[in-house]
mmCIF file of C-alpha atoms and ligand atoms in Angstrom:
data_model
loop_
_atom_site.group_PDB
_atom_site.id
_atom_site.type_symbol
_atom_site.label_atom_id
_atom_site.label_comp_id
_atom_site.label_asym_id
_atom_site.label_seq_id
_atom_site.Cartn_x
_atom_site.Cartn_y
_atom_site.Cartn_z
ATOM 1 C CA UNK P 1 60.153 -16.530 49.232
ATOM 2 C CA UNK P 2 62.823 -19.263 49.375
ATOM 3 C CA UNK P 3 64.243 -21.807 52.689
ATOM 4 C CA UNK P 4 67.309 -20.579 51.058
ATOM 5 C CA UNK P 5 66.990 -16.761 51.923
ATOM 6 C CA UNK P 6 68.706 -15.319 55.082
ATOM 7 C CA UNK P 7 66.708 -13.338 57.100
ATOM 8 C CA UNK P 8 67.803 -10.007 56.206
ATOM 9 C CA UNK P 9 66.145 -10.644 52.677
ATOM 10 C CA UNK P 10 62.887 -12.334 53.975
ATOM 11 C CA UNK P 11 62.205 -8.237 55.455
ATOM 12 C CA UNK P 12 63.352 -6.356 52.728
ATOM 13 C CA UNK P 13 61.093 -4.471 50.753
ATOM 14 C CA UNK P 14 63.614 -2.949 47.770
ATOM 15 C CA UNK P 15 63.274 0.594 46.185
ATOM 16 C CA UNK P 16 61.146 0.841 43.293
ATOM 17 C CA UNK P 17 63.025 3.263 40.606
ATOM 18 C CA UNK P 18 61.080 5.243 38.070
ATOM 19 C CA UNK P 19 59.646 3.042 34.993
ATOM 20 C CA UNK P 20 61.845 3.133 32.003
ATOM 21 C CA UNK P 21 59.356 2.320 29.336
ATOM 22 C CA UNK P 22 60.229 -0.301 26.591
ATOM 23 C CA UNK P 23 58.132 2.283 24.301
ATOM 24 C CA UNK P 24 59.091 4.401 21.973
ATOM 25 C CA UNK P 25 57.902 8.008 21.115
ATOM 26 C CA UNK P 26 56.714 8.233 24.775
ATOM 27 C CA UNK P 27 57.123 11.994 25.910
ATOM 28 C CA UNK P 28 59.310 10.561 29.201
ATOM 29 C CA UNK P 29 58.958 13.307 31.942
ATOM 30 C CA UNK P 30 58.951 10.789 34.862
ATOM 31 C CA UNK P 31 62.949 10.119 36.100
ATOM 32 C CA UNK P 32 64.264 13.221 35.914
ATOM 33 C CA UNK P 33 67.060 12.840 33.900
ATOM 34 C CA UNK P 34 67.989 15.643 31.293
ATOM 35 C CA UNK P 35 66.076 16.004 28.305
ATOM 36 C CA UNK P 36 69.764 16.762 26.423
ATOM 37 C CA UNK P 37 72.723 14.262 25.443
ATOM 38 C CA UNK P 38 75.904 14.558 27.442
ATOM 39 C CA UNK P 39 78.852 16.623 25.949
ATOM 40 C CA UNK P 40 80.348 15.541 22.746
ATOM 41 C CA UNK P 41 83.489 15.299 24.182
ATOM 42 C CA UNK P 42 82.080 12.679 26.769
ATOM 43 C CA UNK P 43 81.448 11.072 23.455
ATOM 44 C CA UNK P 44 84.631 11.136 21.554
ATOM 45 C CA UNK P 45 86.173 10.355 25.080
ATOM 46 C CA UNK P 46 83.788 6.797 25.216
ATOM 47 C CA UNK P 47 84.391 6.205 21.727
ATOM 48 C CA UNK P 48 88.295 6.264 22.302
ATOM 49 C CA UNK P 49 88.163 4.121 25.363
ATOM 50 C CA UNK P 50 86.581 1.420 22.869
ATOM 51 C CA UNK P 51 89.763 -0.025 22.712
ATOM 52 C CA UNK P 52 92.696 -3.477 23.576
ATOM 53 C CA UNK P 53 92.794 -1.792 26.932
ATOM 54 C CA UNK P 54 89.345 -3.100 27.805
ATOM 55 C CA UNK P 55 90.785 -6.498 28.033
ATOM 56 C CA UNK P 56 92.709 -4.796 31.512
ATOM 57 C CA UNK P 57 91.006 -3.803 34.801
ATOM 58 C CA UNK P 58 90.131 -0.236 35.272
ATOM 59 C CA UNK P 59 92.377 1.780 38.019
ATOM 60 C CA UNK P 60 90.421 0.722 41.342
ATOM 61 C CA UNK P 61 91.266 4.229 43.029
ATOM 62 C CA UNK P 62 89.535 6.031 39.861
ATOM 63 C CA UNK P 63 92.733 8.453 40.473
ATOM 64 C CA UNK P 64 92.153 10.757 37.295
ATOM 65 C CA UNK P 65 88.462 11.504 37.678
ATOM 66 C CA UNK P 66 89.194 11.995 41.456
ATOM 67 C CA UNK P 67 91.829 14.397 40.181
ATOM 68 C CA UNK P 68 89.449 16.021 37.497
ATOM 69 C CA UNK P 69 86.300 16.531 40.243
ATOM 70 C CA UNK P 70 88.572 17.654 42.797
ATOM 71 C CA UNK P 71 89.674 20.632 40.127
ATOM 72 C CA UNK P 72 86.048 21.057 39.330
ATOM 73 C CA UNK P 73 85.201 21.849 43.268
ATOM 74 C CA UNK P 74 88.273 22.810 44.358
ATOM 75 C CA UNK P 75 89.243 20.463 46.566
ATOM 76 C CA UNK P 76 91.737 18.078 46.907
ATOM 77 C CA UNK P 77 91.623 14.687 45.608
ATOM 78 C CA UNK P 78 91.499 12.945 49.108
ATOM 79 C CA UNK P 79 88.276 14.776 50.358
ATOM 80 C CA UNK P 80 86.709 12.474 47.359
ATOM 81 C CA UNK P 81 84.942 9.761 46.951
ATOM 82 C CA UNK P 82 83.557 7.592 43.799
ATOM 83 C CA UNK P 83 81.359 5.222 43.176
ATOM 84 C CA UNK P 84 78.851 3.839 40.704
ATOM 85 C CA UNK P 85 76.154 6.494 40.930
ATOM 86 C CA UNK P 86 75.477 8.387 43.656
ATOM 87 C CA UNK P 87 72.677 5.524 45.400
ATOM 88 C CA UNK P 88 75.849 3.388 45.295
ATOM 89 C CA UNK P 89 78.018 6.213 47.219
ATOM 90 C CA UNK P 90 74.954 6.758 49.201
ATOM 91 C CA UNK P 91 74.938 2.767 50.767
ATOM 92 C CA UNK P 92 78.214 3.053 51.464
ATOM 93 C CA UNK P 93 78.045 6.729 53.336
ATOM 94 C CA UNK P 94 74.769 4.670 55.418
ATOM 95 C CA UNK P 95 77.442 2.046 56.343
ATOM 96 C CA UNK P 96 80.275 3.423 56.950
ATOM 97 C CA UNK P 97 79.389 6.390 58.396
ATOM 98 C CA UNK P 98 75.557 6.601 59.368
ATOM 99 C CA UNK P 99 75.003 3.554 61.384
ATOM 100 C CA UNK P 100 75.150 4.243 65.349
ATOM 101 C CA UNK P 101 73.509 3.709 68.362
ATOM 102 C CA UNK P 102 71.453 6.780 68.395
ATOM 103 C CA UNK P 103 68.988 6.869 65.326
ATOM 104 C CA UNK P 104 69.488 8.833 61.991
ATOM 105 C CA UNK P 105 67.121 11.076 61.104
ATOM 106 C CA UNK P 106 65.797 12.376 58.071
ATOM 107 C CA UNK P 107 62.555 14.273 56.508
ATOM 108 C CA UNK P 108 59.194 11.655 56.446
ATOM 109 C CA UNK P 109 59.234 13.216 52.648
ATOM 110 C CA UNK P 110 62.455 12.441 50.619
ATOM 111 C CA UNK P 111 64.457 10.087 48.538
ATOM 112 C CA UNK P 112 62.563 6.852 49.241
ATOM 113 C CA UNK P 113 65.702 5.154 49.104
ATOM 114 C CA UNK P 114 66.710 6.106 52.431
ATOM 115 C CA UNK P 115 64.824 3.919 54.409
ATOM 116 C CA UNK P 116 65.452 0.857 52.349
ATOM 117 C CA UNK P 117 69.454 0.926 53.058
ATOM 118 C CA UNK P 118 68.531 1.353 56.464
ATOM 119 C CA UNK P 119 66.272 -1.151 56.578
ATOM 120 C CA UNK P 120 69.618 -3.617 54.570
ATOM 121 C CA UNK P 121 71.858 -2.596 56.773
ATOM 122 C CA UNK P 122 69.971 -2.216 60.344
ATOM 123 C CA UNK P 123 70.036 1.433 60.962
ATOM 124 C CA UNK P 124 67.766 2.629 63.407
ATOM 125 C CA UNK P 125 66.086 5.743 61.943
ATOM 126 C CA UNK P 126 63.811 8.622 62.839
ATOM 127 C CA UNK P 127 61.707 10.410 60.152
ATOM 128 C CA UNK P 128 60.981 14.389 60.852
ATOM 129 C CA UNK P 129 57.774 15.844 59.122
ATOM 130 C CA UNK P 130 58.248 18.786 57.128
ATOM 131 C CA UNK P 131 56.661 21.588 57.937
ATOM 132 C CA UNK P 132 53.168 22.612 56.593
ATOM 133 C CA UNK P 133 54.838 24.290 53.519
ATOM 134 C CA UNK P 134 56.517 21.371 52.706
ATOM 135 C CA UNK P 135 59.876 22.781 53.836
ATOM 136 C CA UNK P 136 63.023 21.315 56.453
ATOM 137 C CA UNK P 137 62.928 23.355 59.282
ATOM 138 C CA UNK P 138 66.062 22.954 60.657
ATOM 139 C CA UNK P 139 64.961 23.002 64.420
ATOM 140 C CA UNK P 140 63.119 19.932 64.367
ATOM 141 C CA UNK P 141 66.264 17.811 63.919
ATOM 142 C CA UNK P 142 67.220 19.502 67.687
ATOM 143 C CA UNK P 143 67.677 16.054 68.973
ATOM 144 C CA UNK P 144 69.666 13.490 70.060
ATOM 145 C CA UNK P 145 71.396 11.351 66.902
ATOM 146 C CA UNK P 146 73.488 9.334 64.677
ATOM 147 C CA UNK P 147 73.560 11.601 61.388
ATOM 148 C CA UNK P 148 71.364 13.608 59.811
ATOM 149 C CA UNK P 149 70.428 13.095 55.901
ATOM 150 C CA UNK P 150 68.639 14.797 53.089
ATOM 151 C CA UNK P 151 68.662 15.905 49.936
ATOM 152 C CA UNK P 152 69.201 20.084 48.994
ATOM 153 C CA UNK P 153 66.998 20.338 46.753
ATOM 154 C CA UNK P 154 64.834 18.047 48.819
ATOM 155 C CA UNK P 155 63.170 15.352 46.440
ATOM 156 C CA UNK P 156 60.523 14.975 45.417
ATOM 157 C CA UNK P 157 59.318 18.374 46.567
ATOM 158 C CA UNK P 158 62.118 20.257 44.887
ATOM 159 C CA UNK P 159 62.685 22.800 47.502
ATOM 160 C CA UNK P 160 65.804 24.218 48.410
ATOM 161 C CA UNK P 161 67.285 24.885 52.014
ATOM 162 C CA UNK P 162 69.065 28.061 52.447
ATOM 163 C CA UNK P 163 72.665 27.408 53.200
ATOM 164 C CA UNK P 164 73.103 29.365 56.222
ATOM 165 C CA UNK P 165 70.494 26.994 57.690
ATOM 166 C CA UNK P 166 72.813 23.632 56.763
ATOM 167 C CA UNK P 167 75.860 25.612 58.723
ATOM 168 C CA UNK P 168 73.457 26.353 61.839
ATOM 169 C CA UNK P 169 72.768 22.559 61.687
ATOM 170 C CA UNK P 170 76.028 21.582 61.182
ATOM 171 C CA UNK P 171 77.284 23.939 63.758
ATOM 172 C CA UNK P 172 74.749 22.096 66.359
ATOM 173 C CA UNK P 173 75.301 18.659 65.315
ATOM 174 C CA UNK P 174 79.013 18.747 65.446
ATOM 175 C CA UNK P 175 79.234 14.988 66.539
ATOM 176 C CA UNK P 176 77.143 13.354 63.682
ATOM 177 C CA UNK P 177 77.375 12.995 60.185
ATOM 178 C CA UNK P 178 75.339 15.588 58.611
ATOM 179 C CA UNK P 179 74.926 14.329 55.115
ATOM 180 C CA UNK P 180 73.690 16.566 51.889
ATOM 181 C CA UNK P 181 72.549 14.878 49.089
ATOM 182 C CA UNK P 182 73.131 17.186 46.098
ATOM 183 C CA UNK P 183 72.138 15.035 43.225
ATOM 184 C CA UNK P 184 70.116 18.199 41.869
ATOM 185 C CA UNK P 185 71.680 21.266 43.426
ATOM 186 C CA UNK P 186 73.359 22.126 39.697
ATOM 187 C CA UNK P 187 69.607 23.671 38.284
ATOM 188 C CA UNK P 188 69.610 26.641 40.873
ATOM 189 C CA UNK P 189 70.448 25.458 44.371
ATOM 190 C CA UNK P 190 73.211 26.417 46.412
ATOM 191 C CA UNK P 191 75.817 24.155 47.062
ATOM 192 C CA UNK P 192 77.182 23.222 50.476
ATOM 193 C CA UNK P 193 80.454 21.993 49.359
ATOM 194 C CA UNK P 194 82.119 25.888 50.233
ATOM 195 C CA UNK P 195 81.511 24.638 53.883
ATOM 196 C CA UNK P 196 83.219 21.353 53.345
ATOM 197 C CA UNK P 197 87.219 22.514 54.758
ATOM 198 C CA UNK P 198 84.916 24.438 57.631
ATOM 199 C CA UNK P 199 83.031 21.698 58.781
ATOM 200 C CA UNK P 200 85.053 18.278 59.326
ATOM 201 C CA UNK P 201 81.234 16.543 59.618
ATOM 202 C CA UNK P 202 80.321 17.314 56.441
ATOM 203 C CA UNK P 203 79.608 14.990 53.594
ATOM 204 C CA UNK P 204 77.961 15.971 50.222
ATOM 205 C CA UNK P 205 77.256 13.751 47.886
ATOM 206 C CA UNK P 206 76.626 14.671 44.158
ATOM 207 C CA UNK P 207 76.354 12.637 40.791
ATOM 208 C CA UNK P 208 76.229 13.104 36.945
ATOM 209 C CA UNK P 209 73.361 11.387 36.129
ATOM 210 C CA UNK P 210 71.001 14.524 36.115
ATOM 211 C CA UNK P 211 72.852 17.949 35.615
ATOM 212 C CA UNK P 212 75.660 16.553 33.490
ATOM 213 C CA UNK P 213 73.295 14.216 31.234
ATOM 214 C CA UNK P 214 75.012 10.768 32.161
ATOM 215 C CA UNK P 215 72.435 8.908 33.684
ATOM 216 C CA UNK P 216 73.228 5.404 31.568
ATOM 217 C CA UNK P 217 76.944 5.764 32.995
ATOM 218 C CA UNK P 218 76.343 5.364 36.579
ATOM 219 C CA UNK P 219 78.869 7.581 38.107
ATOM 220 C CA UNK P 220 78.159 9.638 41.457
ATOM 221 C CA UNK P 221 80.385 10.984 44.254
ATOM 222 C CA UNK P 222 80.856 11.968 47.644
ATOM 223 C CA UNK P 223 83.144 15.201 49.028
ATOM 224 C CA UNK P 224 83.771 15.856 52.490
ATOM 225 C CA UNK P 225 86.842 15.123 54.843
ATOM 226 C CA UNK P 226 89.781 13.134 54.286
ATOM 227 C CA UNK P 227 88.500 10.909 57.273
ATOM 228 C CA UNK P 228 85.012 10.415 56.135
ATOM 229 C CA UNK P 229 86.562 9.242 52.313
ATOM 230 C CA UNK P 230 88.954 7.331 53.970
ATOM 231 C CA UNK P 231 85.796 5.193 55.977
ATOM 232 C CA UNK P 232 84.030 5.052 52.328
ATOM 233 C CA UNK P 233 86.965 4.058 50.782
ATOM 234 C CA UNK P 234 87.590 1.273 53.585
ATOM 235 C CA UNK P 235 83.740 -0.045 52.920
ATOM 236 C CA UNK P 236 84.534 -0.056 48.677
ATOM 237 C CA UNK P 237 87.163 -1.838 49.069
ATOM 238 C CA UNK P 238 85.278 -4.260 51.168
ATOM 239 C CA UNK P 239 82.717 -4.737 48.860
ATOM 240 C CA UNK P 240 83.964 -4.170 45.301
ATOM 241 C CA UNK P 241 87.461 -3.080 43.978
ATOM 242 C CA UNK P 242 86.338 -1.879 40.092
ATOM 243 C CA UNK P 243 83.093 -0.054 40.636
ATOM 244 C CA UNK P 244 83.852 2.552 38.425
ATOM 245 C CA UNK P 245 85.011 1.013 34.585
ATOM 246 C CA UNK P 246 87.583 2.143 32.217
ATOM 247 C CA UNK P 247 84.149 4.135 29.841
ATOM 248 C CA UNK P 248 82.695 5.666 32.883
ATOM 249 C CA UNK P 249 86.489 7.136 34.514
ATOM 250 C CA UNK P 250 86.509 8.357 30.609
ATOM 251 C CA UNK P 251 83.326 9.993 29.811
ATOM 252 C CA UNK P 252 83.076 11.143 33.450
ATOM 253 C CA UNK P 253 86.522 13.205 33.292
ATOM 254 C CA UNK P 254 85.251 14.290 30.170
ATOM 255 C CA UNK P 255 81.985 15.261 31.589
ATOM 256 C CA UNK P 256 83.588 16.958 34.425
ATOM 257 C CA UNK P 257 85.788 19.009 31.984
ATOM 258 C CA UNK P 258 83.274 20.828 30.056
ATOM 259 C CA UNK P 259 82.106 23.278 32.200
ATOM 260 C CA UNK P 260 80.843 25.646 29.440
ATOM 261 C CA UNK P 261 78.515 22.654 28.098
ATOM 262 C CA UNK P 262 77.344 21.546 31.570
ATOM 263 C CA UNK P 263 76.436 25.406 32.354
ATOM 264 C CA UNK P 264 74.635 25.888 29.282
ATOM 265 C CA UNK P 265 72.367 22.888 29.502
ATOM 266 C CA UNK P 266 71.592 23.669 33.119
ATOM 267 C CA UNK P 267 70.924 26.690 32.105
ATOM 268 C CA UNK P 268 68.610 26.250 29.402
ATOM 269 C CA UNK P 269 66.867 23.461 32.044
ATOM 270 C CA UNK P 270 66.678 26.348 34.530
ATOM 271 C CA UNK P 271 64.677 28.470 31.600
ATOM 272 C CA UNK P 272 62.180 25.842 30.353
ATOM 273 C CA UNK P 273 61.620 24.991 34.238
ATOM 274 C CA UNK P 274 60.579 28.636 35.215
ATOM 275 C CA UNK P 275 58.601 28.835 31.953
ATOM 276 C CA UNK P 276 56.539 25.965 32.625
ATOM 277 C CA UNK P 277 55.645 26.994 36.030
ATOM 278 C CA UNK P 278 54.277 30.138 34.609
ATOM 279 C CA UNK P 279 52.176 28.491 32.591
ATOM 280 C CA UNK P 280 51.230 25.851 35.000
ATOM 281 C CA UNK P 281 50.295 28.769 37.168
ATOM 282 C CA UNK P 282 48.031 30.185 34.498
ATOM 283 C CA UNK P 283 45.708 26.766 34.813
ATOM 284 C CA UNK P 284 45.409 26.846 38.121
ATOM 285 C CA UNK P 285 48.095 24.686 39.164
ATOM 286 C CA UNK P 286 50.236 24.772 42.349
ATOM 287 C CA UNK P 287 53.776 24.528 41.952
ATOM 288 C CA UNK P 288 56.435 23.952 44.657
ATOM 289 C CA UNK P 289 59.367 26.193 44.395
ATOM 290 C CA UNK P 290 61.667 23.983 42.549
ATOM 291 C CA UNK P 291 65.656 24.124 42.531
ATOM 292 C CA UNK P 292 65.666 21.220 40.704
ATOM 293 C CA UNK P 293 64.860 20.041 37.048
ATOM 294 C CA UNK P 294 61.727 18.965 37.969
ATOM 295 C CA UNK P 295 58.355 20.023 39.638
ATOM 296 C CA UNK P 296 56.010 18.822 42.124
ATOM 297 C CA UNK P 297 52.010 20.180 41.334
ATOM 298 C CA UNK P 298 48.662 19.869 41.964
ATOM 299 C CA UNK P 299 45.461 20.658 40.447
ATOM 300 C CA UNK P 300 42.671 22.340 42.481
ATOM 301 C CA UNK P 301 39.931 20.126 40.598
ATOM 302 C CA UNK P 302 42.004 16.831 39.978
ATOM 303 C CA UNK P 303 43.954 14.681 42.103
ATOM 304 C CA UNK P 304 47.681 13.827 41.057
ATOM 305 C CA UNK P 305 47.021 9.650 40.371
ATOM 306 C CA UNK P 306 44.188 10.561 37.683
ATOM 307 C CA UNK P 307 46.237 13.416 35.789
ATOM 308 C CA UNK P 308 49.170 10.835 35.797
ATOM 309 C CA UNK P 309 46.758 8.450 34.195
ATOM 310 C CA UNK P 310 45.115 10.755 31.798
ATOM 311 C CA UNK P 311 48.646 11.914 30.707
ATOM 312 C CA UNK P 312 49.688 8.896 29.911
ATOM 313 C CA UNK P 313 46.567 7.952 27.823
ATOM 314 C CA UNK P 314 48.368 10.920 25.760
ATOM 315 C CA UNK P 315 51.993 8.989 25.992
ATOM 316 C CA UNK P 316 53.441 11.761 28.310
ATOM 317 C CA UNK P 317 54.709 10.087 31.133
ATOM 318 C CA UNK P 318 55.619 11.670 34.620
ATOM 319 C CA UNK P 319 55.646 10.130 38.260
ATOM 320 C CA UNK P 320 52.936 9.687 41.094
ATOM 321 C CA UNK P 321 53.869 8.851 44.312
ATOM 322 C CA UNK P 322 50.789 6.979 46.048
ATOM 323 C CA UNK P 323 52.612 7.281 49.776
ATOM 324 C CA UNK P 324 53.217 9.852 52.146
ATOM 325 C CA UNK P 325 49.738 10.749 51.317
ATOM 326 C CA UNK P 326 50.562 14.021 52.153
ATOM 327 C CA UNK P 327 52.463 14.100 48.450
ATOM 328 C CA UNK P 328 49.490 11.784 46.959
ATOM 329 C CA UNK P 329 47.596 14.850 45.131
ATOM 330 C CA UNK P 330 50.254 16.021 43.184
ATOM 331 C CA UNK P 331 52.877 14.940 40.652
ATOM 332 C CA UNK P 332 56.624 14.952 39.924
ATOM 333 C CA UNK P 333 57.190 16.361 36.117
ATOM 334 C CA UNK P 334 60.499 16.665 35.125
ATOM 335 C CA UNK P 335 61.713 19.440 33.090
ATOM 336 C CA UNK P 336 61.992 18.122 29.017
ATOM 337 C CA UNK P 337 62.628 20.249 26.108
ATOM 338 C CA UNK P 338 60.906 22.806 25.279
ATOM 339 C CA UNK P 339 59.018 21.517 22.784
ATOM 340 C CA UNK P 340 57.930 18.417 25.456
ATOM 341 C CA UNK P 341 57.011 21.454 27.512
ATOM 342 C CA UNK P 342 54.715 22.415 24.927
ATOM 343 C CA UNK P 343 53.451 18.981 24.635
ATOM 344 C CA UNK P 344 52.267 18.785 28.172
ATOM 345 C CA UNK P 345 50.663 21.792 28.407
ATOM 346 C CA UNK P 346 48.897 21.264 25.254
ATOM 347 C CA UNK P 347 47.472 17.529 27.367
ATOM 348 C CA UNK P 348 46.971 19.469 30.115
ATOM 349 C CA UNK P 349 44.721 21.908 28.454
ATOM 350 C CA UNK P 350 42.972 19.707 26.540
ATOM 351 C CA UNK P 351 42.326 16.882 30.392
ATOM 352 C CA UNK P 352 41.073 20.215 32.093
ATOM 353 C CA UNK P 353 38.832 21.406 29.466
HETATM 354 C C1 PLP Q 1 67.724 12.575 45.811
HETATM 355 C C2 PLP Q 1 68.457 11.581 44.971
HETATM 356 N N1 PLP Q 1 69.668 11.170 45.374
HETATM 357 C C3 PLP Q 1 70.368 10.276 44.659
HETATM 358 C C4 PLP Q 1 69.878 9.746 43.479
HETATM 359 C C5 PLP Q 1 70.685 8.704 42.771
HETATM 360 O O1 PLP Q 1 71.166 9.093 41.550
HETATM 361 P P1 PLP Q 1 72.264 8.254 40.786
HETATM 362 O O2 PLP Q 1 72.377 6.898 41.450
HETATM 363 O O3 PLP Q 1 71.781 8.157 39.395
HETATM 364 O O4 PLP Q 1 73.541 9.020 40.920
HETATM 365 C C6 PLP Q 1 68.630 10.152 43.015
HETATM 366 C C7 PLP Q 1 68.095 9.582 41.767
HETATM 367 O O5 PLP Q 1 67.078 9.870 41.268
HETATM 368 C C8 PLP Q 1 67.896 11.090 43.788
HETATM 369 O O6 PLP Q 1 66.675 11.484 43.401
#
């Protein structure tokens, strides 16, 4: 607390991210980034942009990797939008596009980050429960409002939302926003962005942090539009002209390029995933269906904070969230190797016995 703060400060209360341990040899199940190393060519690609040219700003528009994501999707490059990582995309799409007089809703379980850049940039917001399964049901959002958020996969349950439900809502929400936050949709979700030359109030937002293995370059993006890029565009270039620098427009084209490595690894995510649950099954855990690479589970006999706890006594960390307490008796593991796999249910085993 500080005289010197302005008011919008004094009432923030700022999302927490996932700890990123200072130690080593930890078995790190807890952010949900990929257990495997981005392509080598996103590699040579960041080694050959180690160069003079560093002393020169990057290109503000980030016209190659628009070029290079717009292939990817099949698109054109001015339905998208860059920024650095996808929460960065994300407060701009809340400024520029979700703040109105009628509130924004989204699900009372989901990226925790929502509320916060509501709460920075004074959006009036409505939260809508999901349903006793855990699931969005579309009908509940029948209401009046000023955009409609969440993520597909939702996080952290993991569970997908047909896409034939997202057109219905987009169909009766024609005058809002309806934004789809597909940071994990790569590890067996469908993707909305076939709808995005239907639907002119359609914004997806996606990043490479988790499916393409490029969490430590902080590059995300939104597709949608021409006239909702253009508004995220206007609010970028109100705020910061460089966000994305002359490594990450490298090793993100890169990353964007190599399709066959990005399939494979999501791929072999995918396997380990629906492996574990199996097994997870077998000692009498529940499991949320996941599209994503992670899980959300429960134990019939212990409750989610004390597993975290005793799993970390064995240096195997994953997350707990404490609030909604409808989430508090389970954890978030996300999917490792297999051989961290292995790990964890050799812990689990041994906690349970
Ligand atoms: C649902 C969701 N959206 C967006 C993000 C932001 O990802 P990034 O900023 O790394 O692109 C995350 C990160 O964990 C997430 O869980």
């Amino acid at each position: 607390m500080s005289q010197f703060w302005s008011d919008v400060v004094h009432d923030l209360t700022p999302y927490v991210p996932g700890e990123q341990p200072k130690l080593e040899n930890l078995v790190k199940l807890n952010t949900n980034e990929n257990p495997y190393g981005p392509s080598p060519k996103v590699i040579a690609a960041l080694k050959a942009e180690a160069a003079d040219s560093l002393r020169l700003y990057p290109d503000p528009n980030s016209d190659k990797l628009k070029a290079a994501i717009a292939e990817y999707h099949g698109l054109q490059p001015n339905q998208v939008f860059v920024g650095n990582g996808s929460d960065e995309v994300l407060a701009h799409v809340f400024q520029a596009l979700l703040k109105h007089s009628r509130p924004l809703l989204f699900p009372d379980i989901t990226y925790s980050f929502y509320p916060v850049y509501c709460a920075l940039y004074g959006i009036e917001f409505e939260t809508i429960p999901l349903d006793r399964h855990f699931e969005i049901n579309i009908h509940d959002y029948d209401r009046p409002n000023g955009g409609i958020i969440f993520p597909n996969p939702n996080a952290p349950t993991s569970i997908p939302l047909e896409l034939g439900k997202i057109e219905e809502l987009l169909q009766k929400n024609k005058y809002s926003v309806v934004v789809i936050d597909e940071a994990y949709v790569d590890f067996g979700t469908e993707s909305a962005v076939r709808l995005i030359n239907t639907y002119p109030n359609l914004l997806v937002t996606q990043t490479l942090s988790k499916a393409r293995s490029l969490a430590g370059l902080r590059v995300g993006y939104a597709l949608g539009n021409a006239d909702l890029i253009e508004a995220l565009t206007r609010v970028k270039d109100s705020f910061n002209s460089y966000p994305i620098d002359r490594f990450a427009e490298a090793g993100a084209i890169a990353a964007m390029q190599d399709v066959d490595y990005f399939e494979k690894t999501c791929k072999k995510v995918v396997t380990t995933r629906n492996d574990l649950v199996k097994r997870l099954e077998a000692l009498n855990f529940v499991v949320l269906p996941s599209g994503a690479n992670f899980i959300l589970v429960k134990h019939k006999n212990l409750d989610g904070a004390e597993l975290t706890a005793k799993l970390r006594e064995q240096s195997i960390i994953v997350r707990h969230f404490k609030n909604p307490a409808r989430i508090a008796p389970y954890m978030r593991i996300t999917i490792g190797t297999e051989a961290q796999s292995a790990l964890l249910l050799q812990a689990l085993t041994q906690i349970l016995k």
